Each structure stands twice: as C-alpha cells, then as structure tokens.
mmCIF file of C-alpha atoms in Angstrom:
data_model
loop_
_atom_site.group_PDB
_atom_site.id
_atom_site.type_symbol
_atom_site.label_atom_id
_atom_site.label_comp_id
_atom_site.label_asym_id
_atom_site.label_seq_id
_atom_site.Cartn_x
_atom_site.Cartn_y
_atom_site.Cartn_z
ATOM 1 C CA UNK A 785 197.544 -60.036 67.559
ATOM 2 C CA UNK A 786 199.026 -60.707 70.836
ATOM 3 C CA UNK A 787 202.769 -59.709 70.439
ATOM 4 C CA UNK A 788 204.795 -60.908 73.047
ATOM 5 C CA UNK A 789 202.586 -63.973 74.411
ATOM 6 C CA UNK A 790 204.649 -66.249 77.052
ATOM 7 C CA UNK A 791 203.654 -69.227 78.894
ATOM 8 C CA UNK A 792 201.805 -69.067 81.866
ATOM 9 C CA UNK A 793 202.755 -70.725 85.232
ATOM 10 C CA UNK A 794 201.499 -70.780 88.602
ATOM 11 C CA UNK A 795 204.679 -69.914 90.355
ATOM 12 C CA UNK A 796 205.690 -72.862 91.775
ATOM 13 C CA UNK A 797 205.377 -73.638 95.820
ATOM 14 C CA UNK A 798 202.199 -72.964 97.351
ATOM 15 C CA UNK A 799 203.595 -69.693 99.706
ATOM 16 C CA UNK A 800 205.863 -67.591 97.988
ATOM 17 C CA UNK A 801 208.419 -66.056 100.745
ATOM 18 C CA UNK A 802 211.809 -64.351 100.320
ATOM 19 C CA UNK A 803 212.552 -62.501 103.176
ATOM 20 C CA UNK A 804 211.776 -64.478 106.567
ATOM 21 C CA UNK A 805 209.890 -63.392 109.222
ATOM 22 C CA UNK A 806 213.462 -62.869 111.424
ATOM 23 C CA UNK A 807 214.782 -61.037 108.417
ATOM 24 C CA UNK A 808 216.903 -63.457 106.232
ATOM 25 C CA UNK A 809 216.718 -63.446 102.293
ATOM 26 C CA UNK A 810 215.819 -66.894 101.112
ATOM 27 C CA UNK A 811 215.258 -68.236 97.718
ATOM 28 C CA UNK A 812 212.650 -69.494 95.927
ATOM 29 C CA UNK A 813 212.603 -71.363 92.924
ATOM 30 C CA UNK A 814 210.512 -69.493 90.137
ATOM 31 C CA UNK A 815 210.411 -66.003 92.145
ATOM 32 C CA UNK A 816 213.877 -63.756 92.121
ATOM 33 C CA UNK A 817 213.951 -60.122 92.919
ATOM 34 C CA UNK A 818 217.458 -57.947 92.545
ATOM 35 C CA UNK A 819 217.131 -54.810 94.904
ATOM 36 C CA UNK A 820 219.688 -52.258 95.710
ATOM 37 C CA UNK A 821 219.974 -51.247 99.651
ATOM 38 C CA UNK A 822 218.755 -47.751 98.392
ATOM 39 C CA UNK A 823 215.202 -49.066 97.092
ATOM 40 C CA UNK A 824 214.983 -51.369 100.305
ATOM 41 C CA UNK A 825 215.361 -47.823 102.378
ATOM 42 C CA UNK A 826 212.667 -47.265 100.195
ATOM 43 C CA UNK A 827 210.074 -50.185 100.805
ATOM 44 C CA UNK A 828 211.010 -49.485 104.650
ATOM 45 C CA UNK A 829 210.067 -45.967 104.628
ATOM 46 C CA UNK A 830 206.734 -46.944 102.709
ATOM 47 C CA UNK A 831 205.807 -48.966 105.270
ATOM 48 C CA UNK A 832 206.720 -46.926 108.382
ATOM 49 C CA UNK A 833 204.745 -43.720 107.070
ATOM 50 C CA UNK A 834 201.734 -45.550 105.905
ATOM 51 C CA UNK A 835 201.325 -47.014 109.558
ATOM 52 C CA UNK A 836 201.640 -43.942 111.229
ATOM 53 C CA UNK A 837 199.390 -42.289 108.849
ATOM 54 C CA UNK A 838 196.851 -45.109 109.970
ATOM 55 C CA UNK A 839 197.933 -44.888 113.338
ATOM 56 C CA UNK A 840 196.749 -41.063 113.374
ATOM 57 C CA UNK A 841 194.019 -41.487 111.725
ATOM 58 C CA UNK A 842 192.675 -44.121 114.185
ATOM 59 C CA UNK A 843 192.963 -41.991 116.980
ATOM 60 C CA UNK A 844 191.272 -39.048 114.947
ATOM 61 C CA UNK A 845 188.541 -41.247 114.736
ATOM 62 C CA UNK A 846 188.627 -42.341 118.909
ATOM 63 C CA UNK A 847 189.012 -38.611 119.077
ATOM 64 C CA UNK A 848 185.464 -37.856 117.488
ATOM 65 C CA UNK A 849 186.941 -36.220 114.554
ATOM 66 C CA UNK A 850 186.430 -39.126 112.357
ATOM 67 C CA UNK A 851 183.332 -40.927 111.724
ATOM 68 C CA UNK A 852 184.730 -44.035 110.972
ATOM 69 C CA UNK A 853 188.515 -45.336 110.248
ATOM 70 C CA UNK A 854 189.158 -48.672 107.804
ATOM 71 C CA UNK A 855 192.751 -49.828 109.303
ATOM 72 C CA UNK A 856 195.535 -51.339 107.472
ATOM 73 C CA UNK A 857 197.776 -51.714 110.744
ATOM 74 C CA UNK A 858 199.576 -55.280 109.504
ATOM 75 C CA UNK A 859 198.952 -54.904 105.613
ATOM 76 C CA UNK A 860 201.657 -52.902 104.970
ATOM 77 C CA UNK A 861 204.475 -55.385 103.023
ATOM 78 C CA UNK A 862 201.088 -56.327 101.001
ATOM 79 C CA UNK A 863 199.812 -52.771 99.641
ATOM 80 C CA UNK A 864 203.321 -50.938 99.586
ATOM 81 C CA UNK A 865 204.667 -54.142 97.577
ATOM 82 C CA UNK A 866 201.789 -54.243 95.138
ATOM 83 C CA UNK A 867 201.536 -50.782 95.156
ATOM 84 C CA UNK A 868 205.307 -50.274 94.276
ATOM 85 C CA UNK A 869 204.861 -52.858 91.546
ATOM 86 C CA UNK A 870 202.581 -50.718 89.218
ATOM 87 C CA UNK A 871 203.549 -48.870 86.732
ATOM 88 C CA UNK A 872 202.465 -44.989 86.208
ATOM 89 C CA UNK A 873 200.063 -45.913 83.169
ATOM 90 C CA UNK A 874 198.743 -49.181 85.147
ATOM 91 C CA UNK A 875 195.200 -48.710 86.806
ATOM 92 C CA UNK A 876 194.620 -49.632 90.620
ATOM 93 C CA UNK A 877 190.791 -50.538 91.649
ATOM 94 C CA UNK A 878 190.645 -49.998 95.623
ATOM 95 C CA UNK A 879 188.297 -51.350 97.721
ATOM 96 C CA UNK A 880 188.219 -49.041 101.500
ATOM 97 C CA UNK A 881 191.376 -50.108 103.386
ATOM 98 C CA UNK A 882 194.282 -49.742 100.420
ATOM 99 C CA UNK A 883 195.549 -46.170 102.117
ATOM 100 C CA UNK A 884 199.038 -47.889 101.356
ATOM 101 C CA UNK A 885 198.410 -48.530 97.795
ATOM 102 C CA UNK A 886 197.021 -45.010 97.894
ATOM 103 C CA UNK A 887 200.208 -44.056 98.715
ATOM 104 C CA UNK A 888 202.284 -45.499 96.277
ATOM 105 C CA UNK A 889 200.033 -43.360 93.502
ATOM 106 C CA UNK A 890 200.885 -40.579 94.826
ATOM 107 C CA UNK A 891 197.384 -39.919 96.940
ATOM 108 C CA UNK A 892 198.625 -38.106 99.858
ATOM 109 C CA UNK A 893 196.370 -39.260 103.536
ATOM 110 C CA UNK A 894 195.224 -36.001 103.257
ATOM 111 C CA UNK A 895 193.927 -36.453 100.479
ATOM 112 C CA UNK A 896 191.439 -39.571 102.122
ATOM 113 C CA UNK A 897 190.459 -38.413 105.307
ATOM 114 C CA UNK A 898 187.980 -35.975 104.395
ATOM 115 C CA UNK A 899 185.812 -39.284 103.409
ATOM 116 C CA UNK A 900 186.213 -40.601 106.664
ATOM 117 C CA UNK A 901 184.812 -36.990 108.006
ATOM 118 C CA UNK A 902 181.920 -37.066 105.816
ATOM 119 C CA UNK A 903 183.093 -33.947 103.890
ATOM 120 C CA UNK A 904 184.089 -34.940 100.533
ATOM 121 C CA UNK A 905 183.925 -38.362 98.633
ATOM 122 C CA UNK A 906 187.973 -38.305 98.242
ATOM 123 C CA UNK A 907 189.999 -35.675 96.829
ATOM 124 C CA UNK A 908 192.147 -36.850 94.205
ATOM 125 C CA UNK A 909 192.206 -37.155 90.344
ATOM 126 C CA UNK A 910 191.423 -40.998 89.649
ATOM 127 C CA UNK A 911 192.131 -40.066 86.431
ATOM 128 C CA UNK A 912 195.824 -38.550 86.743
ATOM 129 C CA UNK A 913 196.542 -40.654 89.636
ATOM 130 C CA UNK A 914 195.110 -43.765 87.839
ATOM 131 C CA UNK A 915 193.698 -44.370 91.208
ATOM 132 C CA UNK A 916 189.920 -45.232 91.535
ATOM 133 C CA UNK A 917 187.492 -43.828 94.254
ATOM 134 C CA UNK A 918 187.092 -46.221 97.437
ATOM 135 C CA UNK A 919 184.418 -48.835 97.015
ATOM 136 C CA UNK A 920 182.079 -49.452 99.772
ATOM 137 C CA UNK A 921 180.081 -51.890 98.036
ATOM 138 C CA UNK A 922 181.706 -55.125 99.118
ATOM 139 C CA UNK A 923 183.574 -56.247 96.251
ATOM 140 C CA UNK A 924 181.990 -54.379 93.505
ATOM 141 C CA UNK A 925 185.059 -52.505 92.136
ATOM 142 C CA UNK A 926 186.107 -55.978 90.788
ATOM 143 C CA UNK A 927 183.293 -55.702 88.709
ATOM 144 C CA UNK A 928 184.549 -51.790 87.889
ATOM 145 C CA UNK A 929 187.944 -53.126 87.564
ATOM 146 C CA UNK A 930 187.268 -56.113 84.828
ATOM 147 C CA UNK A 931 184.851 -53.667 83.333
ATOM 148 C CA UNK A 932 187.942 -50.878 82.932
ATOM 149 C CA UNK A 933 190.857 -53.785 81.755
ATOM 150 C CA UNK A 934 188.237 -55.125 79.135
ATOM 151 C CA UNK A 935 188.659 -51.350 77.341
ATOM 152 C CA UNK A 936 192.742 -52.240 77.640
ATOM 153 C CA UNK A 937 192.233 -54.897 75.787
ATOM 154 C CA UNK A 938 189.812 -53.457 73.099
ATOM 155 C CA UNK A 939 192.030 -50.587 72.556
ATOM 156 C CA UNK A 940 194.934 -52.786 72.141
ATOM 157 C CA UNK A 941 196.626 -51.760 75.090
ATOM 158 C CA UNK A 942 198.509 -55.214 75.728
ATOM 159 C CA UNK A 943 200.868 -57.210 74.120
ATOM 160 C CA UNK A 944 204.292 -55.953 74.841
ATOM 161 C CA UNK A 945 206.570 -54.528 77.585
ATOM 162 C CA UNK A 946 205.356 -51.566 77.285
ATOM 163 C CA UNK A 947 201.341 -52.770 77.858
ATOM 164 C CA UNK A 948 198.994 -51.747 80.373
ATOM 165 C CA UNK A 949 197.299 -53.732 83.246
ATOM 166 C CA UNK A 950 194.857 -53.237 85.947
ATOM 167 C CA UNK A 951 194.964 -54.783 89.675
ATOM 168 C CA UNK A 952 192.351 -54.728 91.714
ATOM 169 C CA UNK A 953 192.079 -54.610 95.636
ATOM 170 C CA UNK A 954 189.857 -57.103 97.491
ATOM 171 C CA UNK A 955 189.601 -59.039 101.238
ATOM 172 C CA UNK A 956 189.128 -62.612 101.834
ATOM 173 C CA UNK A 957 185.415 -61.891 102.821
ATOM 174 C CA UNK A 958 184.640 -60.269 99.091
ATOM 175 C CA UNK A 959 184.971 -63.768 97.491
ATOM 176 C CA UNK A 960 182.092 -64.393 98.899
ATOM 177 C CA UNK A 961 180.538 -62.134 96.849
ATOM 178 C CA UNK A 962 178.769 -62.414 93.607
ATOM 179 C CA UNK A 963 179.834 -59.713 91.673
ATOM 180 C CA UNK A 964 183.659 -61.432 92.620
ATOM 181 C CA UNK A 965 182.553 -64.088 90.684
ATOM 182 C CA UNK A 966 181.230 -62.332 87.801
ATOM 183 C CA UNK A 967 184.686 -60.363 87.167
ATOM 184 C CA UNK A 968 186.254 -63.694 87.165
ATOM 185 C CA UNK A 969 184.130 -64.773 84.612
ATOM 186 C CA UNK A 970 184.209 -61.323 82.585
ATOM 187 C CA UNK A 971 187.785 -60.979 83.203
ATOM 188 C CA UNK A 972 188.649 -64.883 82.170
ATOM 189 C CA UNK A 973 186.606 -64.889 78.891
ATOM 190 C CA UNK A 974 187.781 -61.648 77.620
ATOM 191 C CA UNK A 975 191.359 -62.256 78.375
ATOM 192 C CA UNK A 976 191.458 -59.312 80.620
ATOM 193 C CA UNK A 977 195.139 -57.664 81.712
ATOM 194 C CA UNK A 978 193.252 -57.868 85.088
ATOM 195 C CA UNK A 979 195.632 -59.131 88.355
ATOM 196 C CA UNK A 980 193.014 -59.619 91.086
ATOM 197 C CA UNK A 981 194.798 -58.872 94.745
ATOM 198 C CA UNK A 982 192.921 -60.447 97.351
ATOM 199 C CA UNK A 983 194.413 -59.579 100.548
ATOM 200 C CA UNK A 984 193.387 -62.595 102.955
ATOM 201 C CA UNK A 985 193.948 -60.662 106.183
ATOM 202 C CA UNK A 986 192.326 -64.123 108.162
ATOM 203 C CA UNK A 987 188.909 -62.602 108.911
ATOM 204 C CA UNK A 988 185.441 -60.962 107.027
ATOM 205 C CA UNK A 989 184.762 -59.021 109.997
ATOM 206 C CA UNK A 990 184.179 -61.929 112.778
ATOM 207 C CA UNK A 991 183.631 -64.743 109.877
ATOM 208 C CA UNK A 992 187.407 -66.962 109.834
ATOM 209 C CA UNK A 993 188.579 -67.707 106.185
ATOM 210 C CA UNK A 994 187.863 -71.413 106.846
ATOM 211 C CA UNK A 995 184.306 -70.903 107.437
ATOM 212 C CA UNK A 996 183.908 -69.466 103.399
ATOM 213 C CA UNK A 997 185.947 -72.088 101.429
ATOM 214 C CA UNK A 998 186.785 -75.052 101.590
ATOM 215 C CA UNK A 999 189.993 -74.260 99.480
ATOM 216 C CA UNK A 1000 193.007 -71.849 99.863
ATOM 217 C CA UNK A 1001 191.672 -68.761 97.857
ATOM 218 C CA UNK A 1002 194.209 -68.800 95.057
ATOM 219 C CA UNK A 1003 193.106 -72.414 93.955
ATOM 220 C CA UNK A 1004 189.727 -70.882 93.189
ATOM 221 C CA UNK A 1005 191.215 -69.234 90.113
ATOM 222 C CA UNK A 1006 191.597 -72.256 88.183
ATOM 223 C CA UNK A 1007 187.984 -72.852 88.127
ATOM 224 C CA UNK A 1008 188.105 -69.741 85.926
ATOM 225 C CA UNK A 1009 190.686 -71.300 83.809
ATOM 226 C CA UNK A 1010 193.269 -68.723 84.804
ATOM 227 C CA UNK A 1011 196.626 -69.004 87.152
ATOM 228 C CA UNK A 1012 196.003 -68.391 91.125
ATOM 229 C CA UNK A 1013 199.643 -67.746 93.280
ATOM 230 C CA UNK A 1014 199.599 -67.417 97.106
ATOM 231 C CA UNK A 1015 202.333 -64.838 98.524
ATOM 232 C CA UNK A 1016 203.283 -64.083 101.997
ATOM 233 C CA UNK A 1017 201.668 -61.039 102.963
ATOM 234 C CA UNK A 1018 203.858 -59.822 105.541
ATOM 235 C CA UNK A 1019 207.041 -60.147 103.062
ATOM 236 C CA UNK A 1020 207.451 -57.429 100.906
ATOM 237 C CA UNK A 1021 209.963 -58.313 98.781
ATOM 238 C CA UNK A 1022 208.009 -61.436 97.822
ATOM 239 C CA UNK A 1023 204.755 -59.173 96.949
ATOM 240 C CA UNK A 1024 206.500 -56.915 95.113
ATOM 241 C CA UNK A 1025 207.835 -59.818 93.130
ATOM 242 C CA UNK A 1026 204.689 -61.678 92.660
ATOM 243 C CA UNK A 1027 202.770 -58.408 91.635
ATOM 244 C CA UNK A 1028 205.496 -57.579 89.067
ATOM 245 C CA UNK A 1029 205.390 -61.151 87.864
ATOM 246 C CA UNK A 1030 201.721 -61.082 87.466
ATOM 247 C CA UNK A 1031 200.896 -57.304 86.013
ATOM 248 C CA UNK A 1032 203.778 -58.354 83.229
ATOM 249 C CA UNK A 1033 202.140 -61.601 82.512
ATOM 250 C CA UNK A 1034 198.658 -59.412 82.044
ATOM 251 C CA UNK A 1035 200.432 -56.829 80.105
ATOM 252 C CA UNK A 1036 201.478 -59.236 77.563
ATOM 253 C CA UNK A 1037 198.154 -60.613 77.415
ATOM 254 C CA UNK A 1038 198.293 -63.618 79.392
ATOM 255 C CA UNK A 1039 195.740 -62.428 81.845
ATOM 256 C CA UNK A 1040 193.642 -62.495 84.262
ATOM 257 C CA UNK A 1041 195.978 -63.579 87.380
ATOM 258 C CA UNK A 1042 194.512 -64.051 90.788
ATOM 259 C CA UNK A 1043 196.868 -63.161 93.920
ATOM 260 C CA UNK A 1044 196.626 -64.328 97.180
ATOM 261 C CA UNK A 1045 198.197 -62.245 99.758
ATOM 262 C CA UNK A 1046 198.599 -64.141 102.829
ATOM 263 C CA UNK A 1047 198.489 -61.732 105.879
ATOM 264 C CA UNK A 1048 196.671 -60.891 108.821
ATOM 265 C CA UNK A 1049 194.878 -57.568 110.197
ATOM 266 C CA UNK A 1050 196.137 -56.765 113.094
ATOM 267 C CA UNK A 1051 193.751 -54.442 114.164
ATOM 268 C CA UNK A 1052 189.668 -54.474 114.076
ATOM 269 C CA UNK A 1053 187.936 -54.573 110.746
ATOM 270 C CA UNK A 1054 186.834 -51.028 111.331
ATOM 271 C CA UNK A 1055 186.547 -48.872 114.077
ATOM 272 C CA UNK A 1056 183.245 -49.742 114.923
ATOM 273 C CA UNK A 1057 184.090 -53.290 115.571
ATOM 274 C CA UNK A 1058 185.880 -55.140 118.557
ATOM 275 C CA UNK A 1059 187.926 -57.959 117.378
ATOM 276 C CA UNK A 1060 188.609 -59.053 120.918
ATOM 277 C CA UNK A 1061 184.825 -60.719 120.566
ATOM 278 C CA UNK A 1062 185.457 -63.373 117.966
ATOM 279 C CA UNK A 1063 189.738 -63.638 118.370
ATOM 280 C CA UNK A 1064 192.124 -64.653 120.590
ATOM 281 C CA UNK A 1065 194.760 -62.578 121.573
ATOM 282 C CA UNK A 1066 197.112 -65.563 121.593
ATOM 283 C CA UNK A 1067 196.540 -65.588 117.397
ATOM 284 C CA UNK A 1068 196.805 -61.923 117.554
ATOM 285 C CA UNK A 1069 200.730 -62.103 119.672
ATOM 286 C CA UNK A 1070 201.801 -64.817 117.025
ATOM 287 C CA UNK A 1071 201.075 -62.672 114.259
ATOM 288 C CA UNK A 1072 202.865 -59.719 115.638
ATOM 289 C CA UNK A 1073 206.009 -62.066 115.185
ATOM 290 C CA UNK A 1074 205.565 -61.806 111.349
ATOM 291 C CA UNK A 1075 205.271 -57.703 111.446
ATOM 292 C CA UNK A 1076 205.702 -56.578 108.155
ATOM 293 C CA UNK A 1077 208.061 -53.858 108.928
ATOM 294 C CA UNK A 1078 209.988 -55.895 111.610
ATOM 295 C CA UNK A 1079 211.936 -57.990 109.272
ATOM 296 C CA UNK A 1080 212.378 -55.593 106.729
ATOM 297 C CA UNK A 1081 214.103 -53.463 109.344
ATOM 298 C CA UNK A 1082 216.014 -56.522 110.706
ATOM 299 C CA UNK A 1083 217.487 -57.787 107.240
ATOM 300 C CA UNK A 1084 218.913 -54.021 106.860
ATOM 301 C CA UNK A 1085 220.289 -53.799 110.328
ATOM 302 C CA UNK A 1086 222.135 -57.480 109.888
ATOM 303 C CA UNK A 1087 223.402 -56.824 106.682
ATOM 304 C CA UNK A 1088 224.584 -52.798 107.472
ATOM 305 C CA UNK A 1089 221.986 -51.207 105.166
ATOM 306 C CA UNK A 1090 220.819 -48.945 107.741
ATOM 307 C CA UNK A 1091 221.867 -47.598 111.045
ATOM 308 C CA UNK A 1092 219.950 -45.276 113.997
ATOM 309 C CA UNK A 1093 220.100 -42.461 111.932
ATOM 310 C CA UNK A 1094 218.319 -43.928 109.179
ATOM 311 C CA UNK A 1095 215.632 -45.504 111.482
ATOM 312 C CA UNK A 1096 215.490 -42.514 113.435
ATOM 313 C CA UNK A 1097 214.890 -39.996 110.657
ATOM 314 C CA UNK A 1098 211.936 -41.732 108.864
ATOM 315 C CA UNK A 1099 210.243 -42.144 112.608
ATOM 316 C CA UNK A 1100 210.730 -38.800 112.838
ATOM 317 C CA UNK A 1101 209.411 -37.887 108.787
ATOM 318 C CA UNK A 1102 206.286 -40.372 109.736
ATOM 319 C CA UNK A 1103 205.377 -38.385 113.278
ATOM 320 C CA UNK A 1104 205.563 -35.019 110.846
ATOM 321 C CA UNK A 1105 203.130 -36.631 108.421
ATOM 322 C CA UNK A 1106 200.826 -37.653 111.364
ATOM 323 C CA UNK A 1107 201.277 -33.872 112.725
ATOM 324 C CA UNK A 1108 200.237 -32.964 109.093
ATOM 325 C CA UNK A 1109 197.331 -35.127 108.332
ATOM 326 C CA UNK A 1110 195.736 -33.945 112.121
ATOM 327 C CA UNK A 1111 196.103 -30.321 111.366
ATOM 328 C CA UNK A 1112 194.643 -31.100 107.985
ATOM 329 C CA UNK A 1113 191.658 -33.165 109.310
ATOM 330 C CA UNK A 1114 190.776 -30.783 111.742
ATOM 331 C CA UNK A 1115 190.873 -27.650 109.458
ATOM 332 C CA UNK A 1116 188.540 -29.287 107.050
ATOM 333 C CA UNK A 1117 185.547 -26.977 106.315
ATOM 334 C CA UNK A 1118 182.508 -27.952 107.220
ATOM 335 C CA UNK A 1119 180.315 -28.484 103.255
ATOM 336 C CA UNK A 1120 177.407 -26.856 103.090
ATOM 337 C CA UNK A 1121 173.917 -28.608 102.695
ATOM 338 C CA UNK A 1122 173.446 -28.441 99.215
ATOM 339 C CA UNK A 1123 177.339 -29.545 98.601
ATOM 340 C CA UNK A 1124 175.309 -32.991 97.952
ATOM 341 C CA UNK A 1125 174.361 -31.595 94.603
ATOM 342 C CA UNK A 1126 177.338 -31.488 93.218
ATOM 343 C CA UNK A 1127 178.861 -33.786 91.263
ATOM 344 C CA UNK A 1128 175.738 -36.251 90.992
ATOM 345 C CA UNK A 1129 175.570 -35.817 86.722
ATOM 346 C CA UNK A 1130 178.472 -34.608 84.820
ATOM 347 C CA UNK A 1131 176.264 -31.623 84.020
ATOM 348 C CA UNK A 1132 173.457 -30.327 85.343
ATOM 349 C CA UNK A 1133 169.934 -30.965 84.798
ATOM 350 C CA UNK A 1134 167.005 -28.919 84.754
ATOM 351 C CA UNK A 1135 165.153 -31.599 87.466
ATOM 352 C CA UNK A 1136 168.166 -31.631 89.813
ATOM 353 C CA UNK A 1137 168.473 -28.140 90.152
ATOM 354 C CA UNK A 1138 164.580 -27.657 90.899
ATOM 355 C CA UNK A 1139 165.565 -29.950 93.819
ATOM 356 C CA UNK A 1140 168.368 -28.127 94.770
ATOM 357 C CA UNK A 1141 166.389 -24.751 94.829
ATOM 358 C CA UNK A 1142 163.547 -26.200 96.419
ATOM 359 C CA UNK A 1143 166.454 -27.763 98.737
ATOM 360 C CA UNK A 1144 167.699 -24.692 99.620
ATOM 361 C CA UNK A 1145 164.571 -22.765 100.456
ATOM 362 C CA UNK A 1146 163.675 -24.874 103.008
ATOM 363 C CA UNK A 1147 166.721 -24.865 105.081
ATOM 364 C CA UNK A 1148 166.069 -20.887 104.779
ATOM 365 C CA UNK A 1149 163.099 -21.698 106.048
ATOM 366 C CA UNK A 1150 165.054 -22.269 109.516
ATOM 367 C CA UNK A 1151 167.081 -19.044 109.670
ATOM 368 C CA UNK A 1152 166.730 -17.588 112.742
ATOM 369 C CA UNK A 1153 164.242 -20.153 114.308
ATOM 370 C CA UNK A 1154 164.052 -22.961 116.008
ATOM 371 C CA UNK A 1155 164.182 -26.324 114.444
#
C-alpha cells in the first residue's frame, strides 16, 4: 500500500544546529543541507522583510490603527525555514503569529492586517495558497490540521516522492492543551502525513516552559508512538533541514513527526502584554546574541556571499514593504454593519437573512438621530 516506506529515526543529538550563533557552518551527524550562496541570499531576505513587516505592524498597532498585533520579532530562522521547506501541494495549519510562514505561501502582510483591524477575517485563498485561516482558539488548528492530513491519507495521497503532507503551527503553551493531545492521538493512529511544529519561543504568555512539563517537548511524542526532534530555532539552515527531513518522512507515510523548534520571542506575547513583568531583561540581552538573522548575515559576510550592496538593498526592499503595508492598513475601508453576515453559511438561509433585514432596519432606525 505504502510505496516507498523507510525507517524512521529520531535524528540523532538532542539540538540539531548547523549554522552557529557567530555564523560558522558546523556539522551534524544525521542532518546535511547543500545550499548555493544564491538560496542563502534568499533565506536572508526572508527573514529581513518578515521582521520589518512585523516591525510596522507593531507600531500600527501603538499607533491606534491596529487593534491588536501577534509578534514574531525572534521567530524568523523558525517560520521562514519551515515555511521554505513545504512544498506548493503541502498544507500549512497556522495558529496567530506564523506571518513568516505566511510569507513563504505567498500571503502578502497585506493580506493579514485587515484581521488585526477588525475588517476582514484574512484575505487570502486557503485553498490556492494551501494556507489555512489564523486560529485563535489555542491550539485547535492541530485538531483542523490532523483532521485535513487524515483525508491525505484516505485519498492515497502518500507513499512516494511525490506525496503530500501537512505541518501544523503551534507554541510551547498549546501543549497544554487538550485538543493538542487529541491530534496526537488522531494523527498517531491513523498514520497521518502530519509534521507538528511547535515553536517553543520559552514562554505561554508569563507561564516559563518549565512550569508545563517536566520533559523537553519533543520527548512527549514518543508517548504517541511517533518520532519527536528538537531543532535550534534561531538557525535556519538547521529548520529548514529538519522540516524537509520530517514532511518527506510523512509524505512517504511514515508519519506523524513532532518538531521542536527551540527559540525565543523576543518581544511580548501580544501587544497587550508587558513581558518586562514576568522576564528579565538579562534573559532577554542573551537571547539577542542568538538573532536569527545575525548569523545568517555573518556566515555570508565571512565567507564573501554578500557585500553592502546586498545588505543594503534588501533593508531598503523591507522599509518599501513597511511603506506599503502602512498605506495599505490605513486605506482599509471601514465594513459596513451587516458585513458580519457574510460568509457565516456557504449559502444563504432563509433564517439568516430575516436577521440580517431585521439587522438592518434597526440601525436605520438611527439615521439622523441620536443614539
């Protein structure tokens, strides 16, 4: 049935690295990637444009013309390096902070914001981007996302190189959850092509990883009966190895595959919370010694990939996207009322649209009176 089953392994050593936090390619024993200096440009670029794109849309937000901003500032390596690792018929189950995986399918930030302004509920395809709809719900989409690779399977979408497989996007704080739990155990029995991504940024809002398990995340996967790998976060090169490693494995139908993503968030879990209450800036300032983008732009400066032109042009590509995604945000029409209709059935029913009419004649009711 299952075409091109392999063995399964864990990966070796318990933190997967291969580029160092001061920028130097190291080896590892199960994990090799081959990149050309052009695709490296690449990763670089990702990760600069995705951070100013956050960066801008943090401010909107300080600015009033958000309601609320999700940050990524830190989590770059990890979402560009899964991100980059999917293929264009893979599916990608976010949760409300993977604007960098976002980006890798091809969802432009202009594309998000208008969530974050209360006007729309995201405007992209999820369909022809084979990106999902944010999830609010704390760790529900892995329920969406075991759910979605169990059809994969059915259909006899795995098996082979050319096979299908779904990752899905979660923080250290969601395996705390239930529904967590229940797509390991959906995703396990089944045999789903399902690569759980938990990005273990160090904190569930003001709750440390420490205080929710008493073992490193990944282990938790072999109480499932499937492999568990823990990759440095801020590397990459090593993500992108470890995701390609672990969507192949489920494409061939030796899934699930539970990924650890050792990082940190650098900034507040949203914008309505103040890390400074429940961190020390002292763990904040060693962190910022592991920046993501940092040592990718060190290991092409040592070894001549890139000079100040390079470095200079993508700043200056990532301050037109920011100039772009403000104009945007601020342009955005304002919905009307009834705009909350829309979209709640496929079609419409008789019921809903009695609400909607009776909806709309009382705002009327207010024209041109006080309220």
């Amino acid at each position: 049935m299952i075409a091109g089953l392999r063995a399964t392994s864990e990966g070796g050593a318990e933190l997967v690295q291969l580029l160092t936090p001061e920028g130097e390619r190291v080896d590892h024993p199960d994990f090799h990637i081959d990149i050309t200096p052009d695709e490296l440009r690449g990763l670089y670029r990702d990760m600069v444009l995705v951070r100013r794109a956050d960066r801008e849309a943090n401010a909107l937000q300080r600015q009033g013309q958000l309601g609320l901003w999700v940050p990524l500032l830190g989590q770059e390596a990890a979402q560009i390096g899964a991100g980059r690792a999917l293929r264009p018929t893979d599916m990608a189950f976010p949760s409300y902070r993977e604007h960098g995986v976002a980006w890798c399918r091809g969802v432009h930030p202009n594309e998000i914001v208008g969530m974050f302004r209360g006007v729309d509920h995201g405007a992209w395809d999820p369909v022809a981007k084979r990106f999902h709809p944010y999830t609010i719900v704390i760790g529900n989409q892995c329920l969406n996302a075991a759910g979605y690779a169990m059809g994969q399977r059915f259909d006899g979408k795995v098996g082979d190189d050319n096979g299908e497989a779904t990752m899905v996007f979660f923080g250290d704080g969601a395996t705390s959850q239930g529904d967590v739990h229940e797509a390991f155990v959906w995703a396990s029995v089944y045999d789903a092509p399902l690569v759980f991504f938990c990005q273990n940024n160090q904190w569930a809002i003001s709750e440390p990883t420490e205080r929710q398990s008493r073992l490193p995340l990944y282990q938790r996967a072999r109480g499932y009966g499937f492999p568990g790998i823990r990759v440095d976060g801020n590397d990459v090169l090593a993500t992108l190895a470890v995701a390609r490693w672990a969507l192949d494995e489920c494409r061939h139908g030796n899934g699930p595959v539970l990924i650890e993503a050792f990082t940190y968030r650098m900034d507040s879990h949203t914008t309505s919370d103040d890390a400074t209450r429940y961190r020390l800036s002292t763990e904040v300032e060693e962190w910022k010694l592991k920046d993501p983008i940092e040592r990718v732009k060190a290991h092409l400066s040592r070894n001549g990939f890139a000079d100040h032109d390079f470095f200079d042009g993508v700043q200056a590509e990532a301050d037109e996207l920011a100039a772009v995604l403000r104009e945007h945000c601020v342009s955005l029409p304002e919905p009307p009322p009834s705009r909350m209709f829309d979209n709640v059935y496929a079609e419409p029913s008789p019921a809903l649209q009695a609400q909607q009419a009776e909806y709309e004649t009382y705002l009327a009711g207010f024209a041109g009176g006080e309220h």
